Coordinates of C-alpha atoms in Angstrom, one line a residue:
M284 CA -22.1 7.1 -38.5
S285 CA -20.4 8.6 -34.5
E286 CA -22.9 8.4 -31.7
E287 CA -22.1 9.4 -28.7
N288 CA -22.8 7.2 -25.2
S289 CA -23.4 9.0 -22.3
T290 CA -25.9 8.0 -19.9
P291 CA -24.9 6.1 -16.4
K292 CA -25.8 2.3 -16.6
S293 CA -23.7 2.0 -13.3
N294 CA -20.9 3.4 -11.5
G295 CA -18.0 4.2 -13.4
V296 CA -14.0 4.2 -13.1
S297 CA -11.8 5.5 -10.7
R298 CA -8.6 7.7 -10.8
R299 CA -5.8 6.4 -11.7
A300 CA -2.6 5.7 -8.9
V301 CA 1.0 5.5 -9.8
L302 CA 2.4 2.2 -7.9
A303 CA 5.8 2.5 -6.8
G304 CA 8.5 3.4 -9.3
G305 CA 6.0 5.0 -11.2
T306 CA 5.9 2.1 -13.5
A307 CA 2.7 0.7 -13.7
L308 CA -1.2 2.3 -13.1
T309 CA -4.2 0.6 -11.5
A310 CA -7.3 1.1 -13.0
S311 CA -10.3 0.9 -11.3
L312 CA -13.8 0.4 -12.4
F313 CA -15.4 2.6 -9.4
M314 CA -13.4 5.5 -9.0
P315 CA -14.3 9.0 -8.8
K316 CA -15.1 11.9 -11.6
G317 CA -12.0 12.3 -13.6
L318 CA -10.0 15.0 -15.2
K319 CA -11.3 18.3 -17.2
A320 CA -10.2 18.8 -20.6
S321 CA -9.1 22.5 -19.4
D322 CA -5.6 20.9 -17.9
F323 CA -5.3 18.7 -21.2
P324 CA -5.2 21.4 -24.0
T325 CA -6.2 19.6 -27.9
S326 CA -3.1 21.0 -29.2
A327 CA -1.2 19.4 -26.4
V328 CA -2.9 15.8 -26.0
N329 CA -3.2 15.4 -29.9
T330 CA -0.6 16.4 -32.1
T331 CA -0.8 13.9 -34.5
G332 CA -4.6 15.1 -36.1
L333 CA -6.7 12.3 -34.4
A334 CA -10.3 13.3 -34.2
V335 CA -10.6 14.9 -30.9
T336 CA -11.6 17.8 -29.8
D337 CA -11.8 20.2 -26.3
D338 CA -15.0 18.0 -25.8
T339 CA -14.8 14.7 -27.0
V340 CA -12.5 11.6 -28.4
T341 CA -13.9 9.4 -31.1
I342 CA -13.0 5.7 -31.3
G343 CA -14.1 3.1 -33.6
I344 CA -15.7 -0.2 -33.2
L345 CA -15.0 -2.7 -36.1
H346 CA -16.9 -6.5 -35.3
S347 CA -18.9 -8.9 -37.2
V348 CA -22.7 -8.0 -36.5
T349 CA -23.8 -10.0 -39.8
G350 CA -22.8 -13.5 -41.2
T351 CA -21.4 -16.2 -39.3
M352 CA -19.4 -15.1 -36.8
A353 CA -22.1 -12.5 -35.4
I354 CA -23.1 -15.2 -32.8
S355 CA -20.2 -14.8 -31.1
E356 CA -19.3 -11.1 -32.1
T357 CA -22.0 -9.4 -30.9
G358 CA -21.2 -9.7 -27.2
S359 CA -18.0 -7.7 -27.8
V360 CA -19.6 -5.3 -29.3
Q361 CA -22.3 -4.8 -26.3
A362 CA -19.3 -5.1 -24.1
E363 CA -17.6 -1.9 -25.5
K364 CA -20.3 0.2 -25.5
L365 CA -21.0 -0.5 -21.8
A366 CA -17.6 0.5 -21.0
I367 CA -17.7 3.6 -23.4
E368 CA -21.2 4.2 -21.8
Q369 CA -20.0 3.8 -18.4
I370 CA -16.9 6.0 -18.9
N371 CA -18.4 9.2 -20.4
A372 CA -20.5 8.6 -16.7
Q373 CA -17.4 9.5 -15.3
G374 CA -16.7 12.0 -17.4
G375 CA -14.8 10.4 -20.3
I376 CA -10.9 10.2 -20.8
L377 CA -8.9 13.6 -20.1
G378 CA -12.2 15.5 -19.5
R379 CA -13.3 14.6 -23.4
K380 CA -16.2 11.6 -23.7
I381 CA -15.9 9.5 -25.9
E382 CA -18.1 9.0 -29.9
Y383 CA -17.5 5.8 -31.1
I384 CA -18.2 4.9 -35.1
Q385 CA -19.1 1.7 -35.3
E386 CA -18.4 -0.7 -38.9
D387 CA -19.7 -4.0 -39.5
G388 CA -16.9 -6.5 -40.6
A389 CA -19.4 -8.5 -42.1
S390 CA -17.7 -11.9 -41.2
D391 CA -15.2 -11.1 -44.4
W392 CA -11.9 -10.6 -43.7
P393 CA -10.9 -8.3 -46.7
T394 CA -13.9 -6.3 -45.8
F395 CA -12.6 -6.1 -42.0
A396 CA -9.2 -4.2 -43.3
E397 CA -11.1 -2.2 -45.9
K398 CA -12.9 -0.4 -42.6
A399 CA -10.2 -0.2 -40.7
R400 CA -8.4 2.1 -43.3
K401 CA -11.7 3.9 -43.2
L402 CA -11.7 4.2 -39.5
L403 CA -7.8 5.0 -39.5
V404 CA -7.6 7.3 -42.7
N405 CA -10.5 8.9 -42.9
D406 CA -12.1 8.8 -40.0
K407 CA -9.1 9.4 -38.1
V408 CA -10.2 7.5 -34.6
A409 CA -8.1 7.5 -31.7
S410 CA -8.0 4.0 -31.4
V411 CA -10.1 0.6 -32.5
M412 CA -11.6 -1.6 -30.8
G413 CA -12.2 -4.7 -32.5
C414 CA -12.2 -8.1 -35.0
W415 CA -12.9 -11.8 -33.2
T416 CA -11.2 -14.2 -35.8
S417 CA -8.0 -14.7 -36.2
A418 CA -7.8 -14.4 -39.4
S419 CA -9.7 -10.3 -39.3
R420 CA -6.7 -9.6 -37.2
K421 CA -4.0 -11.1 -39.5
A422 CA -6.2 -8.8 -42.5
V423 CA -6.4 -5.3 -40.5
L424 CA -2.7 -5.6 -39.0
P425 CA -0.8 -4.4 -41.9
V426 CA -3.4 -1.5 -41.9
F427 CA -2.9 -1.0 -38.1
E428 CA 1.0 -1.4 -38.6
Q429 CA 0.7 1.2 -42.0
H430 CA -1.1 4.0 -40.4
N431 CA 0.1 3.8 -36.8
G432 CA -3.0 2.6 -35.5
F433 CA -3.9 1.1 -32.3
L434 CA -5.9 -2.2 -32.3
Y435 CA -7.4 -3.5 -28.6
Y436 CA -8.1 -7.3 -29.8
P437 CA -9.7 -9.1 -27.3
T438 CA -10.0 -13.2 -28.5
F439 CA -7.9 -16.0 -27.1
Y440 CA -5.5 -16.9 -30.0
E441 CA -3.0 -18.6 -31.1
G442 CA 0.0 -16.4 -30.3
L443 CA 3.1 -16.4 -32.1
E444 CA 2.6 -12.5 -33.3
Q445 CA 3.1 -9.2 -31.4
S446 CA 3.1 -6.1 -32.8
P447 CA 3.1 -2.4 -31.4
N448 CA 0.2 -1.7 -32.6
V449 CA -2.2 -4.3 -31.1
I450 CA -2.6 -4.9 -27.2
Y451 CA -4.1 -8.5 -26.9
T452 CA -6.4 -8.5 -24.3
G453 CA -7.6 -12.3 -24.5
Q454 CA -5.1 -14.8 -23.3
E455 CA -2.4 -16.4 -26.4
A456 CA -1.4 -19.8 -26.6
T457 CA 0.5 -20.8 -23.7
Q458 CA -2.1 -19.5 -21.3
Q459 CA -4.8 -21.6 -22.8
I460 CA -3.7 -24.3 -24.9
I461 CA -1.2 -25.7 -22.9
A462 CA -2.8 -25.0 -19.4
G463 CA -5.8 -26.9 -20.7
L464 CA -4.1 -29.8 -22.4
D465 CA -2.1 -30.4 -19.1
W466 CA -5.2 -30.3 -16.7
V467 CA -7.1 -32.8 -19.1
N468 CA -4.4 -35.3 -18.7
Q469 CA -3.1 -34.5 -15.4
T470 CA -6.9 -34.3 -13.9
K471 CA -9.0 -36.7 -16.1
G472 CA -5.8 -38.9 -17.0
A473 CA -6.4 -38.7 -21.1
K474 CA -3.8 -40.0 -23.1
S475 CA -5.8 -39.9 -26.8
F476 CA -7.3 -36.6 -28.6
Y477 CA -9.5 -35.9 -32.1
L478 CA -8.4 -32.8 -32.9
L479 CA -11.4 -30.7 -34.8
G480 CA -11.9 -26.9 -36.0
S481 CA -13.0 -24.2 -38.3
D482 CA -10.6 -24.1 -41.4
Y483 CA -8.9 -21.1 -41.3
I484 CA -5.6 -19.3 -39.1
W485 CA -6.8 -19.8 -35.4
P486 CA -7.9 -23.5 -35.2
R487 CA -5.5 -25.0 -37.4
T488 CA -2.8 -22.8 -35.7
S489 CA -3.9 -24.1 -32.8
N490 CA -4.1 -27.4 -33.1
K491 CA -0.2 -27.4 -34.5
I492 CA 0.7 -25.9 -30.8
A493 CA -1.7 -28.4 -29.0
R494 CA -0.4 -31.2 -31.2
K495 CA 3.3 -30.2 -30.2
H496 CA 2.3 -30.3 -26.4
I497 CA 0.4 -33.4 -26.7
E498 CA 3.3 -35.4 -28.8
N499 CA 6.2 -34.1 -27.7
F500 CA 5.9 -32.5 -24.0
M501 CA 3.0 -35.4 -22.5
D502 CA 4.3 -38.6 -21.6
G503 CA 2.3 -41.1 -23.6
C504 CA 0.0 -39.6 -25.4
E505 CA -1.2 -39.3 -28.8
V506 CA -3.6 -37.6 -31.4
V507 CA -6.0 -40.1 -33.4
G508 CA -7.4 -38.0 -35.8
E509 CA -7.4 -34.3 -36.9
E510 CA -10.2 -32.1 -39.1
Y511 CA -11.0 -29.0 -40.4
Y512 CA -14.2 -27.8 -41.2
P513 CA -15.1 -23.9 -43.5
L514 CA -16.5 -21.8 -41.5
G515 CA -20.2 -21.6 -41.6
H516 CA -20.3 -25.4 -42.1
T517 CA -23.1 -27.5 -40.7
Q518 CA -22.2 -31.6 -41.7
F519 CA -20.4 -33.0 -39.4
N520 CA -22.1 -36.3 -38.9
S521 CA -19.0 -37.9 -41.3
V522 CA -16.3 -36.5 -38.2
I523 CA -18.5 -38.0 -35.9
N524 CA -18.7 -41.0 -37.0
K525 CA -14.4 -40.9 -37.2
I526 CA -14.5 -40.1 -34.1
R527 CA -16.7 -42.9 -32.5
L528 CA -14.4 -45.6 -34.6
R529 CA -11.4 -44.1 -33.1
K530 CA -12.8 -43.4 -29.3
P531 CA -10.1 -41.0 -28.2
D532 CA -10.2 -39.9 -24.6
V533 CA -10.8 -36.3 -25.8
I534 CA -12.2 -34.8 -28.2
Y535 CA -10.5 -31.1 -28.6
A536 CA -12.4 -28.5 -30.0
I537 CA -11.9 -25.7 -31.9
V538 CA -15.2 -24.9 -33.8
V539 CA -16.1 -21.2 -34.8
G540 CA -19.3 -19.3 -35.1
G541 CA -22.6 -20.5 -36.1
S542 CA -21.1 -23.6 -37.1
N543 CA -20.8 -24.8 -33.3
V544 CA -24.9 -25.0 -33.0
A545 CA -25.2 -27.9 -35.3
F546 CA -21.4 -30.2 -34.4
Y547 CA -23.0 -29.8 -30.8
K548 CA -26.8 -30.8 -31.4
Q549 CA -24.9 -33.3 -34.0
L550 CA -22.8 -35.3 -31.4
K551 CA -26.2 -35.1 -29.0
A552 CA -28.3 -36.9 -31.4
A553 CA -25.4 -39.6 -32.5
G554 CA -25.8 -40.4 -28.7
I555 CA -22.1 -39.0 -27.8
D556 CA -23.5 -38.2 -23.9
L557 CA -20.8 -35.6 -23.1
T558 CA -21.8 -35.8 -19.3
E559 CA -20.2 -39.1 -19.2
E560 CA -16.9 -37.8 -20.7
A561 CA -16.3 -41.1 -22.5
P562 CA -15.2 -39.2 -24.5
L563 CA -14.7 -36.2 -23.1
L564 CA -14.9 -32.5 -25.0
L565 CA -12.6 -29.9 -24.2
T566 CA -13.1 -26.8 -26.2
I567 CA -11.5 -23.3 -26.2
S568 CA -13.7 -21.6 -28.6
V569 CA -17.3 -22.3 -27.2
T570 CA -18.1 -19.2 -24.7
E571 CA -21.5 -18.1 -22.8
D572 CA -22.4 -16.3 -26.7
E573 CA -22.1 -19.5 -28.5
I574 CA -24.3 -21.3 -25.9
R575 CA -26.8 -19.6 -26.3
G576 CA -27.4 -20.6 -29.8
I577 CA -26.3 -24.0 -29.2
G578 CA -28.6 -24.8 -26.1
G579 CA -27.3 -25.8 -23.0
E580 CA -28.6 -29.2 -23.0
N581 CA -26.9 -30.1 -26.4
I582 CA -23.1 -29.1 -24.8
E583 CA -23.8 -30.0 -20.8
G584 CA -20.9 -31.4 -19.6
A585 CA -18.4 -30.4 -21.9
Y586 CA -15.5 -28.3 -20.4
A587 CA -14.2 -25.3 -21.8
C588 CA -10.6 -23.4 -21.1
M589 CA -10.6 -19.4 -20.7
K590 CA -9.7 -17.3 -18.9
Y591 CA -13.4 -16.0 -17.6
F592 CA -17.0 -17.4 -17.1
Q593 CA -20.1 -15.1 -16.3
S594 CA -19.9 -18.1 -12.6
L595 CA -17.3 -16.3 -11.3
D596 CA -17.9 -15.2 -7.9
N597 CA -16.0 -12.4 -7.1
P598 CA -17.3 -8.4 -6.9
N599 CA -16.1 -7.2 -9.5
N600 CA -17.6 -9.7 -11.8
I601 CA -20.9 -9.3 -9.7
E602 CA -21.3 -5.9 -10.5
F603 CA -19.9 -6.1 -14.1
V604 CA -22.8 -8.6 -15.0
K605 CA -25.4 -6.5 -13.1
A606 CA -24.8 -3.5 -15.6
F607 CA -24.1 -5.5 -18.6
K608 CA -27.3 -6.9 -17.9
E609 CA -29.4 -3.8 -17.2
M610 CA -28.1 -2.2 -20.5
W611 CA -28.7 -5.5 -22.9
G612 CA -31.5 -7.4 -20.8
D613 CA -31.8 -9.8 -18.2
D614 CA -31.6 -13.2 -20.5
I615 CA -28.5 -11.6 -22.1
V616 CA -24.8 -13.4 -21.0
I617 CA -21.6 -12.8 -21.2
G618 CA -18.8 -14.7 -22.4
D619 CA -15.0 -14.3 -22.4
V620 CA -14.0 -12.7 -25.5
T621 CA -17.2 -9.9 -24.2
Q622 CA -15.3 -9.8 -21.1
A623 CA -12.1 -9.3 -22.6
A624 CA -13.4 -6.5 -25.0
Y625 CA -15.1 -4.7 -22.0
L626 CA -11.7 -4.1 -21.3
G627 CA -10.5 -2.6 -23.9
P628 CA -11.8 1.0 -23.5
W629 CA -10.7 0.7 -20.1
L630 CA -7.0 0.2 -20.9
W631 CA -7.0 2.2 -23.3
K632 CA -8.2 5.0 -20.7
A633 CA -5.4 4.5 -17.9
A634 CA -3.0 4.4 -20.8
V635 CA -4.2 7.9 -22.2
E636 CA -4.3 9.3 -18.7
A637 CA -1.0 7.7 -17.9
A638 CA 0.5 9.1 -21.0
G639 CA -1.6 12.4 -20.8
S640 CA -1.5 12.2 -24.5
F641 CA -3.9 10.4 -27.1
D642 CA -0.9 10.4 -29.6
V643 CA -0.8 6.8 -30.3
D644 CA 3.0 6.5 -29.8
K645 CA 2.6 8.2 -25.9
V646 CA -0.4 5.9 -25.5
R647 CA 1.9 2.7 -26.7
A648 CA 4.8 3.8 -24.5
A649 CA 2.5 3.9 -21.6
S650 CA 0.6 0.5 -21.8
P651 CA 3.2 -2.2 -20.0
G652 CA 2.7 -2.1 -17.1
I653 CA -1.1 -0.9 -16.8
E654 CA -2.9 -3.1 -14.5
L655 CA -6.9 -3.1 -13.8
T656 CA -7.6 -4.4 -10.4
S657 CA -11.2 -4.1 -11.2
A658 CA -11.6 -6.4 -14.3
P659 CA -14.1 -8.6 -13.9
E660 CA -12.3 -11.7 -14.3
G661 CA -10.0 -10.4 -11.5
Y662 CA -6.8 -8.6 -11.3
V663 CA -4.8 -8.6 -14.7
K664 CA -1.7 -6.2 -16.2
V665 CA -0.5 -5.4 -19.4
H666 CA 2.9 -7.2 -20.6
E667 CA 5.8 -5.8 -22.1
N668 CA 4.4 -8.0 -25.4
H669 CA 1.4 -6.5 -25.0
H670 CA -0.4 -9.2 -24.4
L671 CA -2.1 -9.4 -20.8
W672 CA -0.8 -11.6 -17.3
S673 CA -4.0 -13.2 -16.3
K674 CA -5.1 -16.4 -14.7
T675 CA -6.3 -19.7 -16.2
R676 CA -9.7 -21.5 -15.2
V677 CA -11.9 -24.6 -16.6
G678 CA -15.5 -24.9 -16.5
R679 CA -17.8 -27.0 -17.5
A680 CA -21.0 -26.8 -19.1
Q681 CA -24.2 -27.0 -17.3
A682 CA -27.5 -27.3 -19.0
D683 CA -28.5 -23.7 -17.9
G684 CA -25.9 -22.4 -20.2
Q685 CA -23.3 -21.6 -17.7
Y686 CA -20.2 -23.0 -16.6
E687 CA -19.4 -24.6 -13.4
V688 CA -15.6 -23.7 -12.9
V689 CA -13.9 -26.9 -12.0
F690 CA -10.0 -25.3 -11.8
E691 CA -8.1 -21.9 -11.9
T692 CA -4.2 -21.5 -11.8
A693 CA -3.0 -19.7 -8.1
E694 CA -1.3 -17.3 -9.9
L695 CA -1.5 -15.0 -13.1
V696 CA 0.1 -16.6 -16.0
E697 CA 2.2 -14.6 -17.7
P698 CA 1.9 -14.5 -21.7
N699 CA 4.6 -15.9 -24.1
P700 CA 3.6 -15.4 -27.2
F701 CA 6.5 -17.7 -29.2
P702 CA 6.8 -20.6 -26.8
E703 CA 10.1 -22.3 -27.4
G704 CA 9.5 -25.6 -29.0
Y705 CA 6.3 -24.6 -31.0
Q706 CA 7.2 -22.8 -33.5

């Protein structure tokens, strides 16, 4: 069912400004109210039969709010709704308020495909903010390409993909996996790694890339173990015993969803104190959202490599965190994927306004070069390959459930979803 959000919760979005050369667009989150619908007749801005009227434009939200992935995906839904509300408070897009139809992927990949088809074929949504796991993205990708839909996908992922129908607002492997492994090797002197993951596309492909990097590009380093467990798995004592026997320098953990709660509690119960860094644990899957379920006391001392942490100290993020808590409660936390999900509606707004149209082909053509100068993580820019230039950071988990940022790249890292030597 469609639901319109229009109550302001914070200052909204600014008008776009075309930079030198006319190829890049800067979208600030805090600018004066936008454009009038009368300046953009529906017949001109919607030539392909999308759900656009003189007053509204309808998009889809497609995430798991039930099942094992709800612990991770609920924050994405909250972030997207906040962005929509803020955009509407500033007059919407091309003078039209955003309405949304929310569907539950239910942590089930065929369900994601079914709901994606409904949103595109039946509801004619102008874009979709959605998915979390790579399995869900792979399930919906043929649907978006067949029906020429446009998906904003927020999760850090394994790369090795580039679709004209997707904007990837999270990081790909070269920005997260490779940067994190280099950091732990160069900063901590780590040489041996135990790879652990949930059993589906993202962890397996990510660990394939990690193994190739460790064995081929890191002198004197080795993988001493590699294990995978089904989504929702809760018994990790066997692999913890193997880790204790093999004594790796690093547990490289890509466990997702609710399984994280059991894994980190069982690590602690087995006497593995992550604050001692022997072994050190480096994860690319545990954000502040998951720590809420894990408990800060059970993961304190672990490291995570991502582009965003709630603790980032910059004016954009301070305003974002304030608005998020005002909308969803003071005890809420914000993780990497949540922030990346928040970028989706803003990037879509900027591309639509650059194109002067809601038509997917025109929005696609306008997307490369789009910049957000007021993103909570800092400055980001859409690459021609539909991924974002962004910084990479390493944080250390604290008992209060937040991360202390201990490393940040000096420059934006260029996305490279097809790195040579890793395929």
